[in-house]
GROMACS .gro file of C-alpha atoms in nm:
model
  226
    1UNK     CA    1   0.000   0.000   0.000
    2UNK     CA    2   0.120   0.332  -0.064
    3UNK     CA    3   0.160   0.639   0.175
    4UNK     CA    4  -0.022   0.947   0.219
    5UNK     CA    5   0.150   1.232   0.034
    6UNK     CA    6   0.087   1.624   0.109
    7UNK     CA    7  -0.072   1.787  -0.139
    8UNK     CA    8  -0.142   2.122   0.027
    9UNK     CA    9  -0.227   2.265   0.348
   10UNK     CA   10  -0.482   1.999   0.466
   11UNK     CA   11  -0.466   1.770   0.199
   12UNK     CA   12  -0.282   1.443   0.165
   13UNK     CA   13  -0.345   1.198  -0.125
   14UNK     CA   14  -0.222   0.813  -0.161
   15UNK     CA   15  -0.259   0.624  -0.496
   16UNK     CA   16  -0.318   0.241  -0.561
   17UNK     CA   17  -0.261  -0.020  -0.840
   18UNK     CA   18  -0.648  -0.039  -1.000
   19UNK     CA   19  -0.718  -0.215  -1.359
   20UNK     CA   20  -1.051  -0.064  -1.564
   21UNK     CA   21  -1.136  -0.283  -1.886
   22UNK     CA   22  -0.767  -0.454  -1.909
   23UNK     CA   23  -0.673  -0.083  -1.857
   24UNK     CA   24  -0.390  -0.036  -1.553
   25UNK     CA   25  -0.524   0.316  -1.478
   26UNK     CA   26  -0.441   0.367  -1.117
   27UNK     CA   27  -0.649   0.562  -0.858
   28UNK     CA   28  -0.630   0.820  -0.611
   29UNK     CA   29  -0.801   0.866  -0.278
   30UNK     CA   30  -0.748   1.259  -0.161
   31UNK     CA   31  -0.777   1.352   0.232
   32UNK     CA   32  -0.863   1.629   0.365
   33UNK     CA   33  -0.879   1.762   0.758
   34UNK     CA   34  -1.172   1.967   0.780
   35UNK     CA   35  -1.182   2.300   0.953
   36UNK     CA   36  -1.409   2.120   1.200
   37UNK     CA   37  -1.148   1.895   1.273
   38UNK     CA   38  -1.259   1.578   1.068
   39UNK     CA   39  -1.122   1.405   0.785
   40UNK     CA   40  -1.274   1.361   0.430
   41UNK     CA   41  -1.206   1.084   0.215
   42UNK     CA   42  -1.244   1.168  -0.141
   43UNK     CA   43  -1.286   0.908  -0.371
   44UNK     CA   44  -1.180   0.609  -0.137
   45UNK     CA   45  -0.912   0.286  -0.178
   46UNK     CA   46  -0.858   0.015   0.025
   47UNK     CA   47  -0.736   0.134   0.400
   48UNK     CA   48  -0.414  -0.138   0.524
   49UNK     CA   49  -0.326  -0.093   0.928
   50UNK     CA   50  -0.007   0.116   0.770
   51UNK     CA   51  -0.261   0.386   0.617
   52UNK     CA   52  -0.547   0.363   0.864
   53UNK     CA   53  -0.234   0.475   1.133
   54UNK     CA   54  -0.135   0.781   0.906
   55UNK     CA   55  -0.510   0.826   0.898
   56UNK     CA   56  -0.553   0.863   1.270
   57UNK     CA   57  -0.238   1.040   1.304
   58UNK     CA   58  -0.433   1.314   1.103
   59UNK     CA   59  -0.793   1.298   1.252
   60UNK     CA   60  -1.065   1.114   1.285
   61UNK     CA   61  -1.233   1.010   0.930
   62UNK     CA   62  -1.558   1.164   0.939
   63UNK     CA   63  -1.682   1.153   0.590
   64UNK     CA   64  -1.659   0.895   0.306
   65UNK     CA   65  -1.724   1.058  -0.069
   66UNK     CA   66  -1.773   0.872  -0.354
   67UNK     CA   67  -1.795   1.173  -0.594
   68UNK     CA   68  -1.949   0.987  -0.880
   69UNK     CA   69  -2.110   0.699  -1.035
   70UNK     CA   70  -1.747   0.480  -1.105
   71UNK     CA   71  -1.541   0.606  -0.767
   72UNK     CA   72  -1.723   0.383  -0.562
   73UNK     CA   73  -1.590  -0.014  -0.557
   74UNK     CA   74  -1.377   0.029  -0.227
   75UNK     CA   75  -1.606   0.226  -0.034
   76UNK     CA   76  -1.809  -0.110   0.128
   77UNK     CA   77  -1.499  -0.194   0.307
   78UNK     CA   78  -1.365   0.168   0.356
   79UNK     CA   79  -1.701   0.209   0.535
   80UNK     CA   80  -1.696  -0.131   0.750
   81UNK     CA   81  -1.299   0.021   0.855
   82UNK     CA   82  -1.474   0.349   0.984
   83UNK     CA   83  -1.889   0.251   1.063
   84UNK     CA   84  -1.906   0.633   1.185
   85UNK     CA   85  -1.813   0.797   0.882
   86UNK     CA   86  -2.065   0.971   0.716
   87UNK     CA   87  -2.074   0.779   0.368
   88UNK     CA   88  -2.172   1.033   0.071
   89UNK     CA   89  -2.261   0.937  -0.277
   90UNK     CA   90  -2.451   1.057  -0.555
   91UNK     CA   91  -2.840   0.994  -0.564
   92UNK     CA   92  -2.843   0.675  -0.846
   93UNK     CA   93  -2.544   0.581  -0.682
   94UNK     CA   94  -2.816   0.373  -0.475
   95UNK     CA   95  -2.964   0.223  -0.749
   96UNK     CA   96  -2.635   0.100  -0.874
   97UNK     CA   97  -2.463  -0.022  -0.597
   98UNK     CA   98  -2.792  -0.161  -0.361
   99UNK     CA   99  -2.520  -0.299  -0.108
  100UNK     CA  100  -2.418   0.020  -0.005
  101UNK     CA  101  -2.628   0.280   0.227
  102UNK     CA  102  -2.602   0.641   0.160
  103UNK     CA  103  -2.629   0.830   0.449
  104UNK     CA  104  -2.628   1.182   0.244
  105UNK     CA  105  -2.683   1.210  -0.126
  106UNK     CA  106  -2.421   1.423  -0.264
  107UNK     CA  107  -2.483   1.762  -0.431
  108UNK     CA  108  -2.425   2.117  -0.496
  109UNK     CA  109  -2.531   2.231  -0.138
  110UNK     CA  110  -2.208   2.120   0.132
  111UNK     CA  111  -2.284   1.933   0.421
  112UNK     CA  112  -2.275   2.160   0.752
  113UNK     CA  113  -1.931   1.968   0.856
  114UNK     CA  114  -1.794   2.114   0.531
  115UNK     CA  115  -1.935   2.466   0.452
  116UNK     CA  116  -1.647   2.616   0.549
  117UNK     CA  117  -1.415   2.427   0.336
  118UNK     CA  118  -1.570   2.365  -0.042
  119UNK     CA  119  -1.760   2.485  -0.313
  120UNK     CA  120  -1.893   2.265  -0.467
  121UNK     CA  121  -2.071   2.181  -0.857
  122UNK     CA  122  -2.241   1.854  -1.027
  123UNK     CA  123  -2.145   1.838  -1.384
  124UNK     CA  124  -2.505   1.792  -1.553
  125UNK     CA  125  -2.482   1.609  -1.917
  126UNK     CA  126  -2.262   1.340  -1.751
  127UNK     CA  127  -2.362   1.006  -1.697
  128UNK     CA  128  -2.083   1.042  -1.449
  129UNK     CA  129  -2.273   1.224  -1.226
  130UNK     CA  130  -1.943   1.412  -1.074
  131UNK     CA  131  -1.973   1.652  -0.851
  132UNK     CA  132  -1.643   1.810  -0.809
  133UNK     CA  133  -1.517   2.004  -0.519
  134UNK     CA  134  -1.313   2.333  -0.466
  135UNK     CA  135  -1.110   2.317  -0.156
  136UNK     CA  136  -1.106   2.724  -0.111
  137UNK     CA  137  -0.813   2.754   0.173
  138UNK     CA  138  -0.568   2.600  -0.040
  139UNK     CA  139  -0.696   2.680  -0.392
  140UNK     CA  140  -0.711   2.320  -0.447
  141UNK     CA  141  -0.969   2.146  -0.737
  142UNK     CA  142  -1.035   1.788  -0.607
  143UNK     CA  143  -1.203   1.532  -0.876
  144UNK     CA  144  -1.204   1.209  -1.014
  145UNK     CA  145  -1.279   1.169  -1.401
  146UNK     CA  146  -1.247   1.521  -1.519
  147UNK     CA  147  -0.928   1.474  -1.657
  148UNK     CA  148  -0.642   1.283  -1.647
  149UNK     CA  149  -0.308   1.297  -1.654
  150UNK     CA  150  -0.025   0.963  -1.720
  151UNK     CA  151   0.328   1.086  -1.742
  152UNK     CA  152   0.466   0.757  -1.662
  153UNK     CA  153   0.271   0.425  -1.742
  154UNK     CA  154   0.498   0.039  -1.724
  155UNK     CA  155   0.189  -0.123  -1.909
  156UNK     CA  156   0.248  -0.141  -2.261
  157UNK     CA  157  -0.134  -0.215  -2.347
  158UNK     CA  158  -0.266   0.128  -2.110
  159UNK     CA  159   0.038   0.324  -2.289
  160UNK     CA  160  -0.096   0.244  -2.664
  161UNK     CA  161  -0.453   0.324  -2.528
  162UNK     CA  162  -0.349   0.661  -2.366
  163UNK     CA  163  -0.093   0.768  -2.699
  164UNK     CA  164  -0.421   0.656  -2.951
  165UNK     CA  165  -0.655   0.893  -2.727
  166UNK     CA  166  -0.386   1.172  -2.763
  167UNK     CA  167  -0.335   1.179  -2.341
  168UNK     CA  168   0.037   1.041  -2.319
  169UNK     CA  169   0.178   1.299  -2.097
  170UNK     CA  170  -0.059   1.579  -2.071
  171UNK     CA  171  -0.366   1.571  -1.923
  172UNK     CA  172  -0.673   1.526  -2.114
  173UNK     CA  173  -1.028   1.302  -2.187
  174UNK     CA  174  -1.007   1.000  -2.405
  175UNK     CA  175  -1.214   1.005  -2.688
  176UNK     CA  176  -1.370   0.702  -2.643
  177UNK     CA  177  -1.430   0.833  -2.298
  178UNK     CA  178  -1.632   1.134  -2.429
  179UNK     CA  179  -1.917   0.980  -2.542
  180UNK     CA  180  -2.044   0.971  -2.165
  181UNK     CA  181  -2.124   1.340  -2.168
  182UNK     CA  182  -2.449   1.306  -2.341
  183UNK     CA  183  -2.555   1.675  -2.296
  184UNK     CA  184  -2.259   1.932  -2.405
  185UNK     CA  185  -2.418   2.179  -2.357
  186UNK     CA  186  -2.517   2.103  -2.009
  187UNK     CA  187  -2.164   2.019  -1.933
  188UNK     CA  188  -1.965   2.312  -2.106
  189UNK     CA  189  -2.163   2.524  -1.855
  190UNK     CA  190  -2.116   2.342  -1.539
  191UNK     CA  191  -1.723   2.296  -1.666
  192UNK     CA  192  -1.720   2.706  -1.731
  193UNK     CA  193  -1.846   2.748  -1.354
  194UNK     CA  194  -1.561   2.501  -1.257
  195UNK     CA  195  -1.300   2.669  -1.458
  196UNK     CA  196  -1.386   3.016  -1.303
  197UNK     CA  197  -1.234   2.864  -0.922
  198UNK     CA  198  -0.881   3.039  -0.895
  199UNK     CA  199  -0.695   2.678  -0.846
  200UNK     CA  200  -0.408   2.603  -0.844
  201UNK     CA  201  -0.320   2.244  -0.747
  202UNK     CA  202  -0.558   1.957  -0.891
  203UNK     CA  203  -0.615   1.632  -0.760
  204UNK     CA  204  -0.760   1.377  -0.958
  205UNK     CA  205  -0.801   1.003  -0.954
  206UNK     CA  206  -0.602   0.877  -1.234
  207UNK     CA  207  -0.233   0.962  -1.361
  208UNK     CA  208  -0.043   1.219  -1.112
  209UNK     CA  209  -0.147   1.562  -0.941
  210UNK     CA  210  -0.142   1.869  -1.099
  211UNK     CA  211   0.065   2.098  -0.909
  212UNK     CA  212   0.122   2.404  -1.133
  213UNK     CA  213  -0.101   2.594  -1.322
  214UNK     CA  214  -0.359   2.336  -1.245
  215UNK     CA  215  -0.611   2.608  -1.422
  216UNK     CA  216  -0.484   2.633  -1.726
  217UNK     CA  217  -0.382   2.221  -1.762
  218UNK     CA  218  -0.736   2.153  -1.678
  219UNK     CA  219  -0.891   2.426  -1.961
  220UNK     CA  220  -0.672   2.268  -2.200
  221UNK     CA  221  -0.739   1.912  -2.132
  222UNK     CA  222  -1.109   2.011  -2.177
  223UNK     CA  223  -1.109   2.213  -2.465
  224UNK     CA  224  -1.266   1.952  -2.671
  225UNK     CA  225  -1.545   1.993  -2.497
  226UNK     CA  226  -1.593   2.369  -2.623
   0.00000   0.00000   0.00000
């Protein structure tokens, strides 16, 4: 299992092996200590007794987010490891996934714990149903299939797929990948509200971080959406 790594002020983030389709496309969980004192779990992995320590060591993990319809296959055990924890998810997230309770349906309006910490907007046209958050302290962008971003990849299969789609080291959408926004319209505008956040670090789940001019990687790896 891999470590928690500081991201910004109040933000750690710790990435795992995960295949999609024969695809070795990683993914990310982000953590963040709330100004009320909690931790967030954005988009979670699996939780070993190493990271579950550097967990604690931070807080106590009050809130479990599965920010969209496709960031959700660890969160069954992530919520047996933490029973308190709020787990947050979007509304057909319930229909998918019948296992799982939802004890707050995720959506443009933050939950009291986190008012002071995000903004927060649902991408509409998506059958992603991502709703992505703004960390406003740290002028961070936290999300999971926005964009993303392979600089380094060992699998020679995910490396073809990610040169074909035009992604190998810079951040962008496959174009197979595209056909899920259904409504572009819908989306460019929720993307435009997204893209008017002054961030500058960007999490997401697969490839690495964005740490520099997070803005203007992200309005470039979406301009095919415009």
């Amino acid at each position: 299992m891999s470590h928690l790594q500081p991201l910004a002020d109040a933000i750690w983030h710790v990435a795992v092996p995960h295949a999609f389709m024969g695809l070795h496309v990683g993914t990310r969980m982000t953590v963040v200590k709330l100004s009320t004192g909690g931790l967030l779990l954005h988009s979670p992995v699996p939780v070993d007794e190493d990271l579950a320590a550097e967990l604690a060591a931070l807080g106590e993990v009050k809130h479990i987010v599965c920010p969209n319809l496709f960031h959700h296959v660890f969160a069954a055990e992530v919520k047996q490891r933490y029973p308190e924890a709020l787990l947050h998810g979007p509304a057909k997230l319930a229909g998918k996934r019948k296992d799982l309770t939802l004890d707050a349906t995720l959506s443009e309006t933050p939950h009291p714990d986190w008012g002071d910490d995000f903004e927060l907007v649902f991408i509409e046209g998506s059958m992603l149903q991502e709703t992505v958050f703004y960390h406003r302290a740290s002028r961070t962008l936290i999300a999971a299939d926005l964009i993303e971003n392979f600089r380094q990849c060992d699998h020679g299969f995910t490396r073809w797929y990610l040169k074909l789609g035009g992604l190998w080291q810079k951040p962008g959408w496959h174009p197979i990948l595209r056909l899920v926004y259904l409504n572009r319209r819908k989306a460019r505008a929720s993307i435009t509200r997204i893209l008017e956040w002054p961030f500058e670090k960007l999490s997401l789940a697969h490839g690495e971080v964005i740490t520099e001019n997070a803005r203007n990687q992200a309005r470039h790896g979406l301009e095919w959406l415009f």
